[in-house]
Coordinates of C-alpha atoms in Angstrom, one line a residue:
M547 CA 21.6 37.3 48.4
R548 CA 24.5 39.5 47.3
S549 CA 26.0 38.8 43.9
R550 CA 29.6 37.6 43.9
H551 CA 30.4 39.5 40.7
R552 CA 31.8 43.0 40.8
P553 CA 29.9 45.5 38.7
V554 CA 31.6 46.6 35.5
S555 CA 33.2 50.0 36.0
F556 CA 35.1 52.2 33.6
R557 CA 36.8 54.2 36.3
N558 CA 39.8 51.8 36.6
F559 CA 40.3 49.4 33.8
D560 CA 43.5 47.8 32.7
S561 CA 45.1 47.6 29.2
P562 CA 43.8 44.1 28.4
M563 CA 40.3 45.2 29.1
F564 CA 40.7 48.3 26.9
I565 CA 42.2 46.2 24.1
R566 CA 39.3 43.7 24.4
L567 CA 36.7 46.5 24.2
V568 CA 38.4 48.0 21.1
A569 CA 38.6 44.7 19.4
D570 CA 35.0 43.8 20.2
S571 CA 33.8 47.2 19.0
F572 CA 35.8 46.8 15.8
S573 CA 34.2 43.5 15.0
R574 CA 30.7 44.9 15.3
R575 CA 28.8 47.1 12.7
P576 CA 30.8 45.7 9.8
R577 CA 29.0 47.8 7.2
H578 CA 30.2 51.1 8.7
K579 CA 33.7 49.7 9.1
L580 CA 33.7 48.4 5.6
L581 CA 32.6 51.8 4.1
T582 CA 35.1 53.7 6.2
G583 CA 37.9 51.2 5.4
A584 CA 37.1 51.4 1.7
A585 CA 37.1 55.2 1.6
L586 CA 40.5 55.2 3.4
A587 CA 41.9 52.5 1.2
L588 CA 40.9 54.3 -2.0
G589 CA 42.2 57.6 -0.8
M590 CA 45.5 56.1 0.4
A591 CA 45.8 54.1 -2.9
V592 CA 45.7 57.3 -4.9
A593 CA 48.1 59.0 -2.5
T594 CA 50.5 56.1 -2.6
A595 CA 50.5 56.1 -6.4
A596 CA 51.0 59.8 -6.6
L597 CA 53.7 59.9 -4.0
S598 CA 55.6 56.9 -5.5
V599 CA 55.5 58.4 -8.9
S600 CA 56.4 61.9 -7.6
L601 CA 59.5 60.6 -5.8
D602 CA 60.6 58.7 -8.9
V603 CA 59.4 61.2 -11.5
G604 CA 62.5 63.5 -11.1
D605 CA 65.0 60.8 -12.2
R606 CA 62.7 59.4 -14.8
L607 CA 61.9 62.7 -16.5
A608 CA 65.5 63.8 -16.2
R609 CA 66.5 60.7 -18.2
E610 CA 63.7 61.3 -20.7
F611 CA 64.8 64.9 -21.1
R612 CA 68.3 63.7 -22.0
S613 CA 66.8 62.6 -25.3
L614 CA 66.3 66.3 -26.0
G615 CA 70.1 66.8 -26.3
A616 CA 72.9 68.2 -24.2
N617 CA 72.2 70.8 -21.6
L618 CA 75.8 72.1 -21.1
L619 CA 78.2 73.5 -23.7
V620 CA 82.0 73.7 -23.1
T621 CA 84.1 76.1 -25.2
P622 CA 87.6 77.6 -24.9
Q623 CA 87.8 80.4 -22.4
A624 CA 90.0 82.3 -24.8
D625 CA 87.3 82.5 -27.4
S626 CA 86.0 85.8 -28.7
L627 CA 83.5 87.8 -26.6
P628 CA 80.3 85.8 -26.3
L629 CA 77.4 86.6 -28.6
E630 CA 74.4 84.8 -27.3
I631 CA 70.8 85.8 -28.1
G632 CA 67.8 83.8 -26.8
G633 CA 70.1 81.0 -25.6
V634 CA 71.6 80.5 -29.1
D635 CA 75.4 81.0 -29.5
Y636 CA 76.1 83.0 -32.7
R637 CA 79.9 83.0 -32.5
P638 CA 81.8 81.6 -35.5
V639 CA 82.4 77.9 -35.1
N640 CA 86.1 78.2 -36.1
A641 CA 86.9 81.3 -34.0
G642 CA 89.2 81.1 -31.0
A643 CA 91.3 78.5 -29.3
Y644 CA 91.1 74.7 -28.8
L645 CA 90.8 72.4 -25.8
P646 CA 92.8 69.3 -25.2
E647 CA 91.0 66.0 -25.7
S648 CA 93.2 64.4 -23.0
D649 CA 91.4 66.2 -20.2
L650 CA 88.0 64.8 -21.0
G651 CA 88.5 61.8 -18.6
K652 CA 88.5 64.3 -15.7
L653 CA 84.7 64.8 -16.2
K654 CA 84.3 61.5 -14.4
T655 CA 86.1 62.8 -11.3
I656 CA 83.8 65.6 -10.3
F657 CA 81.4 65.3 -7.3
W658 CA 78.4 64.7 -9.6
R659 CA 80.3 62.4 -12.0
N660 CA 77.5 59.8 -11.9
N661 CA 75.1 62.5 -13.2
I662 CA 77.2 63.0 -16.3
V663 CA 75.2 60.8 -18.7
A664 CA 77.4 61.4 -21.8
F665 CA 79.5 64.0 -23.6
A666 CA 80.8 64.5 -27.1
P667 CA 83.6 66.7 -28.2
V668 CA 83.1 68.5 -31.6
L669 CA 85.6 69.9 -34.1
E670 CA 83.9 71.7 -37.0
F671 CA 85.3 73.1 -40.3
T672 CA 84.2 73.6 -43.8
A673 CA 85.5 71.8 -46.9
V674 CA 84.7 71.4 -50.6
L675 CA 82.7 68.2 -51.3
H676 CA 83.3 66.4 -54.6
R677 CA 82.0 63.1 -56.1
N678 CA 85.2 62.2 -58.0
P679 CA 88.9 62.2 -57.1
A680 CA 89.8 64.9 -59.5
G681 CA 87.5 67.2 -57.6
G682 CA 86.4 69.2 -60.6
S683 CA 88.8 72.0 -59.7
A684 CA 89.3 74.8 -62.2
A685 CA 92.6 75.4 -63.9
Y686 CA 95.1 77.6 -62.0
T687 CA 94.2 81.3 -62.3
G688 CA 96.4 82.6 -59.4
Q689 CA 93.5 82.5 -57.0
I690 CA 91.6 79.8 -55.0
Q691 CA 88.2 79.2 -56.5
N692 CA 85.1 80.0 -54.4
D693 CA 83.7 76.4 -54.5
P694 CA 80.6 75.8 -52.3
Q695 CA 81.7 74.9 -48.8
T696 CA 80.1 72.1 -46.8
L697 CA 80.1 71.9 -43.0
V698 CA 82.1 69.0 -41.7
I699 CA 81.6 67.9 -38.0
G700 CA 84.2 65.7 -36.3
T701 CA 82.9 64.0 -33.2
W702 CA 82.6 60.7 -31.3
T703 CA 79.8 58.3 -31.8
N704 CA 80.4 55.4 -29.5
H705 CA 83.8 56.1 -28.1
S706 CA 85.5 54.2 -25.2
L707 CA 87.2 56.5 -22.8
R708 CA 89.4 55.4 -19.9
A709 CA 88.9 57.7 -16.9
P710 CA 91.5 58.5 -14.2
D711 CA 89.7 56.0 -11.9
R712 CA 90.7 53.3 -14.5
E713 CA 87.1 52.6 -15.5
T714 CA 86.1 52.7 -19.1
Y715 CA 83.1 54.7 -20.2
V716 CA 81.4 54.7 -23.6
T717 CA 80.2 58.0 -24.8
G718 CA 79.4 60.1 -27.9
V719 CA 76.6 61.7 -29.9
E720 CA 74.7 58.5 -29.8
K721 CA 74.1 59.1 -26.1
T722 CA 74.1 62.9 -26.0
N723 CA 71.7 63.2 -29.0
P724 CA 69.6 59.9 -29.0
W725 CA 66.9 61.6 -31.1
W726 CA 69.2 61.8 -34.1
R727 CA 67.9 59.3 -36.7
I728 CA 70.4 57.3 -38.7
E729 CA 69.6 55.3 -41.8
G730 CA 72.3 52.7 -42.2
E731 CA 74.9 52.8 -39.5
W732 CA 77.4 55.1 -37.8
F733 CA 81.0 55.3 -38.9
R734 CA 83.6 53.3 -37.0
E735 CA 86.1 55.1 -34.8
S736 CA 89.5 55.9 -36.5
S737 CA 88.2 55.2 -40.0
K738 CA 87.8 57.1 -43.2
E739 CA 84.1 56.8 -43.1
C740 CA 81.3 59.3 -42.6
V741 CA 77.5 59.8 -42.3
I742 CA 76.0 62.5 -44.4
G743 CA 72.9 64.7 -43.7
E744 CA 69.9 63.5 -45.6
Q745 CA 69.3 66.9 -47.2
L746 CA 72.8 67.2 -48.5
A747 CA 72.6 63.6 -49.7
R748 CA 69.4 64.3 -51.6
Q749 CA 70.9 67.4 -53.2
Q750 CA 74.1 65.7 -54.3
G751 CA 72.5 62.3 -55.1
I752 CA 74.6 60.5 -52.6
K753 CA 73.6 57.0 -51.3
I754 CA 74.9 54.7 -48.6
G755 CA 78.0 52.9 -49.8
D756 CA 79.1 55.8 -52.1
T757 CA 82.6 57.3 -51.8
I758 CA 82.9 61.1 -51.5
F759 CA 86.0 63.3 -51.6
L760 CA 86.8 66.4 -49.5
Q761 CA 89.3 69.2 -50.0
G762 CA 90.2 70.3 -46.4
Q763 CA 89.8 73.9 -45.6
E764 CA 93.2 73.9 -43.9
I765 CA 94.7 73.3 -47.4
A766 CA 92.3 75.5 -49.4
P767 CA 91.0 78.3 -47.1
Q768 CA 87.9 80.4 -48.0
S769 CA 89.9 83.3 -49.4
N770 CA 90.8 84.9 -52.6
A771 CA 94.3 85.8 -51.5
L772 CA 97.1 84.9 -53.9
L773 CA 99.1 81.8 -53.0
D774 CA 102.3 80.4 -54.3
D775 CA 102.1 77.7 -57.0
E776 CA 103.1 74.8 -54.8
R777 CA 100.4 75.6 -52.2
L778 CA 97.8 75.8 -54.9
R779 CA 98.9 72.5 -56.5
V780 CA 98.6 70.7 -53.1
S781 CA 95.1 72.2 -52.6
I782 CA 94.0 71.0 -56.0
R783 CA 95.5 67.5 -55.8
T784 CA 94.9 66.6 -52.2
N785 CA 91.5 64.9 -51.7
I786 CA 90.3 62.8 -48.7
A787 CA 88.2 59.8 -49.7
L788 CA 85.3 59.0 -47.3
R789 CA 82.9 56.0 -47.5
V790 CA 79.3 56.9 -46.7
R791 CA 78.0 54.6 -44.0
G792 CA 74.7 56.2 -43.2
L793 CA 72.3 59.1 -43.8
L794 CA 71.6 61.4 -40.8
S795 CA 68.3 63.2 -40.0
T796 CA 68.2 65.7 -37.1
G797 CA 65.9 68.5 -38.3
D798 CA 68.8 70.9 -37.8
R799 CA 71.9 72.1 -39.6
E800 CA 73.4 68.5 -39.5
D801 CA 71.0 67.6 -42.3
S802 CA 73.3 69.6 -44.6
A803 CA 76.6 68.5 -43.0
I804 CA 79.0 65.6 -43.1
V805 CA 79.9 63.9 -39.8
I806 CA 83.2 62.1 -39.5
P807 CA 85.4 60.6 -36.7
L808 CA 87.0 63.2 -34.4
D809 CA 90.5 61.9 -35.0
L810 CA 90.1 62.2 -38.7
A811 CA 88.9 65.8 -38.4
Q812 CA 91.9 66.5 -36.2
Q813 CA 94.2 65.2 -38.9
I814 CA 92.5 67.3 -41.6
V815 CA 92.7 70.6 -39.7
R816 CA 96.1 69.6 -38.3
R817 CA 95.0 69.9 -34.7
P818 CA 95.8 66.5 -33.1
G819 CA 94.2 65.8 -29.8
A820 CA 92.1 69.0 -29.9
Y821 CA 88.5 70.0 -30.1
R822 CA 86.5 73.2 -30.2
Q823 CA 83.3 72.4 -28.4
L824 CA 82.1 69.8 -25.9
Y825 CA 78.4 69.0 -25.5
V826 CA 77.6 67.5 -22.1
S827 CA 74.4 65.8 -21.1
A828 CA 73.9 65.8 -17.3
L829 CA 71.1 64.7 -14.9
T830 CA 70.1 67.8 -13.0
K831 CA 67.7 69.2 -10.4
P832 CA 65.5 72.1 -11.4
E833 CA 66.9 75.4 -10.1
D834 CA 65.0 77.1 -7.4
D835 CA 65.7 80.5 -5.9
F836 CA 68.6 79.1 -3.9
G837 CA 70.1 77.3 -6.9
R838 CA 70.1 80.6 -9.0
R839 CA 72.1 82.5 -6.4
D840 CA 75.7 83.6 -7.2
P841 CA 77.9 81.0 -5.4
S842 CA 80.6 83.7 -4.8
T843 CA 78.1 85.5 -2.5
L844 CA 77.2 82.4 -0.4
A845 CA 78.4 81.7 3.1
P846 CA 80.6 78.6 3.4
A847 CA 77.7 76.4 4.7
D848 CA 75.4 77.6 2.0
Y849 CA 78.1 77.1 -0.6
D850 CA 78.6 73.5 0.4
R851 CA 74.9 72.9 0.2
W852 CA 74.8 74.5 -3.2
Y853 CA 77.9 72.7 -4.4
C854 CA 76.5 69.3 -3.3
S855 CA 73.1 69.8 -5.0
P856 CA 72.8 68.7 -8.6
Y857 CA 71.9 72.1 -10.0
I858 CA 72.9 72.7 -13.6
S859 CA 75.0 75.7 -12.5
S860 CA 76.7 73.6 -9.8
I861 CA 77.7 70.9 -12.3
A862 CA 78.8 73.6 -14.7
L863 CA 81.2 75.0 -12.1
Q864 CA 82.6 71.6 -11.3
I865 CA 83.3 70.9 -15.0
K866 CA 85.0 74.2 -15.3
Q867 CA 87.2 73.4 -12.3
V868 CA 88.5 70.2 -13.9
L869 CA 88.9 71.5 -17.5
P870 CA 91.5 74.3 -17.4
G871 CA 90.9 77.1 -19.8
A872 CA 87.3 76.1 -20.5
D873 CA 84.2 78.1 -20.3
V874 CA 81.0 76.2 -19.4
R875 CA 77.7 77.6 -20.4
V876 CA 74.2 76.3 -19.7
I877 CA 72.0 75.7 -22.7
R878 CA 69.0 77.4 -21.2
R879 CA 66.5 76.4 -23.8
V880 CA 66.9 72.8 -22.6
S881 CA 67.5 73.2 -18.9
D882 CA 64.8 75.8 -18.3
G883 CA 62.3 73.7 -20.2
E884 CA 63.2 70.6 -18.2
G885 CA 62.7 72.5 -14.9
A886 CA 59.4 74.0 -15.9
I887 CA 57.9 70.6 -17.0
L888 CA 59.2 68.8 -14.0
T889 CA 57.8 71.4 -11.6
H890 CA 54.4 71.3 -13.3
V891 CA 54.3 67.5 -13.2
R892 CA 55.2 67.4 -9.5
T893 CA 52.7 70.1 -8.7
L894 CA 50.0 68.1 -10.4
L895 CA 50.9 65.0 -8.5
W896 CA 50.8 66.9 -5.1
L897 CA 47.4 68.3 -6.0
V898 CA 46.1 64.8 -6.8
T899 CA 47.5 63.6 -3.4
F900 CA 45.9 66.5 -1.5
A901 CA 42.6 65.9 -3.2
S902 CA 42.6 62.2 -2.4
L903 CA 43.4 62.9 1.2
L904 CA 40.7 65.5 1.5
A905 CA 38.1 63.1 -0.1
A906 CA 39.2 60.3 2.4
A907 CA 38.9 62.7 5.3
L908 CA 35.4 63.7 4.3
A909 CA 34.3 60.1 3.8
V910 CA 35.7 59.1 7.2
G911 CA 34.0 62.0 8.9
A912 CA 30.6 61.1 7.4
S913 CA 31.0 57.5 8.4
S914 CA 32.1 58.4 11.9
A915 CA 29.2 60.8 12.4
A916 CA 26.7 58.1 11.4
S917 CA 28.4 55.5 13.7
V918 CA 28.3 57.9 16.7
I919 CA 24.6 58.5 16.2
E920 CA 23.9 54.8 16.1
R921 CA 25.9 54.2 19.2
R922 CA 24.4 56.9 21.4
T923 CA 22.8 54.3 23.7
E924 CA 26.1 52.4 24.0
I925 CA 28.0 55.7 24.8
G926 CA 25.4 56.7 27.3
L927 CA 25.6 53.4 29.1
M928 CA 29.4 53.6 29.2
K929 CA 29.2 57.0 30.8
A930 CA 26.5 55.8 33.3
L931 CA 28.9 53.0 34.3
G932 CA 31.6 55.6 35.1
A933 CA 33.4 56.3 31.9
G934 CA 34.6 59.8 31.5
S935 CA 34.5 62.0 28.4
G936 CA 38.2 61.4 27.8
T937 CA 37.8 57.6 28.2
V938 CA 35.0 57.5 25.7
G939 CA 36.9 59.7 23.2
F940 CA 40.0 57.7 23.6
L941 CA 38.2 54.4 23.0
L942 CA 36.5 55.7 19.9
A943 CA 39.7 57.2 18.6
A944 CA 41.5 53.9 19.2
E945 CA 38.9 52.2 17.0
Q946 CA 39.4 54.7 14.3
L947 CA 43.2 54.3 14.4
L948 CA 42.9 50.6 14.2
L949 CA 40.7 51.1 11.1
A950 CA 43.3 53.6 9.7
L951 CA 46.0 51.0 10.1
V952 CA 44.0 48.4 8.1
G953 CA 42.8 50.9 5.5
G954 CA 46.3 52.4 5.1
G955 CA 47.9 49.1 4.6
L956 CA 45.3 48.0 2.1
G957 CA 45.5 51.3 0.3
Y958 CA 49.3 51.1 0.1
S959 CA 49.0 47.7 -1.6
L960 CA 46.5 48.9 -4.1
G961 CA 48.5 52.1 -4.6
I962 CA 51.7 50.3 -5.4
L963 CA 49.9 48.3 -8.1
L964 CA 48.5 51.5 -9.5
A965 CA 51.9 53.2 -9.4
R966 CA 53.4 50.3 -11.3
V967 CA 50.8 50.6 -14.0
V968 CA 51.2 54.4 -14.3
G969 CA 55.0 54.2 -14.2
Q970 CA 55.2 51.5 -16.8
K971 CA 52.7 53.2 -19.2
I972 CA 54.2 56.7 -18.9
F973 CA 57.9 56.3 -18.0
G974 CA 58.5 52.7 -19.1
A975 CA 59.6 51.7 -15.6
A976 CA 57.7 51.0 -12.4
P977 CA 58.6 52.8 -9.2
A978 CA 60.5 50.6 -6.7
F979 CA 59.1 49.5 -3.3
S980 CA 59.8 52.1 -0.6
F981 CA 59.5 51.6 3.2
L982 CA 59.5 55.4 3.4
V983 CA 56.3 55.7 1.3
L984 CA 54.7 52.9 3.4
A985 CA 55.5 54.7 6.7
V986 CA 54.2 58.0 5.2
I987 CA 51.0 56.4 4.0
V988 CA 50.2 54.7 7.3
G989 CA 50.9 58.0 9.1
L990 CA 48.7 59.9 6.6
A991 CA 45.9 57.4 7.1
A992 CA 46.1 57.9 10.8
V993 CA 46.1 61.7 10.5
V994 CA 43.3 61.8 8.0
T995 CA 41.2 59.4 10.1
L996 CA 41.7 61.6 13.3
I997 CA 41.0 64.8 11.4
G998 CA 37.9 63.4 9.7
S999 CA 36.4 61.9 12.8
A1000 CA 37.4 64.8 15.2
I1001 CA 34.1 66.5 15.2
P1002 CA 32.0 63.3 15.7
L1003 CA 34.3 62.1 18.5
R1004 CA 34.1 65.4 20.3
R1005 CA 30.3 65.3 20.1
A1006 CA 30.3 61.7 21.4
S1007 CA 32.5 62.6 24.4
R1008 CA 30.0 65.4 25.4
Y1009 CA 26.9 63.2 25.4
E1010 CA 25.0 63.2 28.8
P1011 CA 24.0 59.7 29.8
A1012 CA 20.7 60.5 31.6
P1013 CA 18.8 61.9 28.5
I1014 CA 20.1 59.1 26.3
L1015 CA 19.0 56.3 28.8
R1016 CA 15.5 58.0 29.1
G1017 CA 15.2 57.6 25.3
E1018 CA 15.3 61.4 24.6

């Protein structure tokens, strides 16, 4: 009696049948599937953590680097010829022209205005420091006495600035130089208060709350030239009283200086609304070969690309365009160090990602080879029933891709947790969830699975059914 059931044939099978075969095969041999999925999940977890941190590390490190100080210096273009050795400017601090304070709001109008973290104008001069109102000046001899001169720095600490877009920004040395340590507190804006370097305070025996007196250099210049009696009397009698609000420690020349409000310094040197130097702290992208090119030699399309990239030189050019008469120089010791460190960190993260993907591919390949060997009889039977080499390979590849989807999703979940731990411990902030990273990880899982199982799948598609069914 002839059977009513049609024999199973692989020559023509529809999509539901194919899906059923893949699902059925995926549910069998759980040990191999578990090992392959675990290898994929671990590899993808490391890749997810490395990619998430790598995408976020630029901004994080850039903000961390801003604690190193400003990376741009603005000076009057009419200054004397530059004298810069090893990234250090050796020009006299009082030489040259001045820049208007009223233009500083324009910094918040450039293309990369949101990358300007902070800026602080500086006006420096030297003055004679005294501990009493009399000043201890010698009797008139017809010459100004060569009293020891102390560096006085006028700047902003926590200054509110109204930009042309009508927004108010708070900026100053507290933001440009966050590594400066202050014992006590900063002076208030528009006050006759100061902070004094801890080395100078130790030498002079000055404490927080004391009052010190300055003879301004604009009244008593460092010179032995003869002056008229009236000018000399003013220079002896005029003293500026300052209350010490804090002691400053920077590890640099500020330890032997007095820092006062900028508007007070402008009054002393009789330069209202002017400053000599501007320190700018900006978030930048490390310069590559393209970023180091001279913008004047670029084609219009390349120039637009260069201008719209946050290179330190691009931001410097934009600042120069909005500050007439200004010369903007890059503080190379800071910017080059930032770029080198960021490049090394990113290279390390990419190497870790590559190593994790390679390890996952090797693990998938080993597991796939073992699975194909165990399924020789099943593969031979499918071919005996009419399945071609392409059908067998496609079926096995579909199983691997389904496994890659599961392993990639699980690896991404584990990797996000790992990235949050690493980001919180190292950078103080966890990377945000990104659909881009999820799509990349799932895609990488599929690619790694196919590459790792390519040789075993090719071998399986070439099996001859007759020897296998004979048990050879």
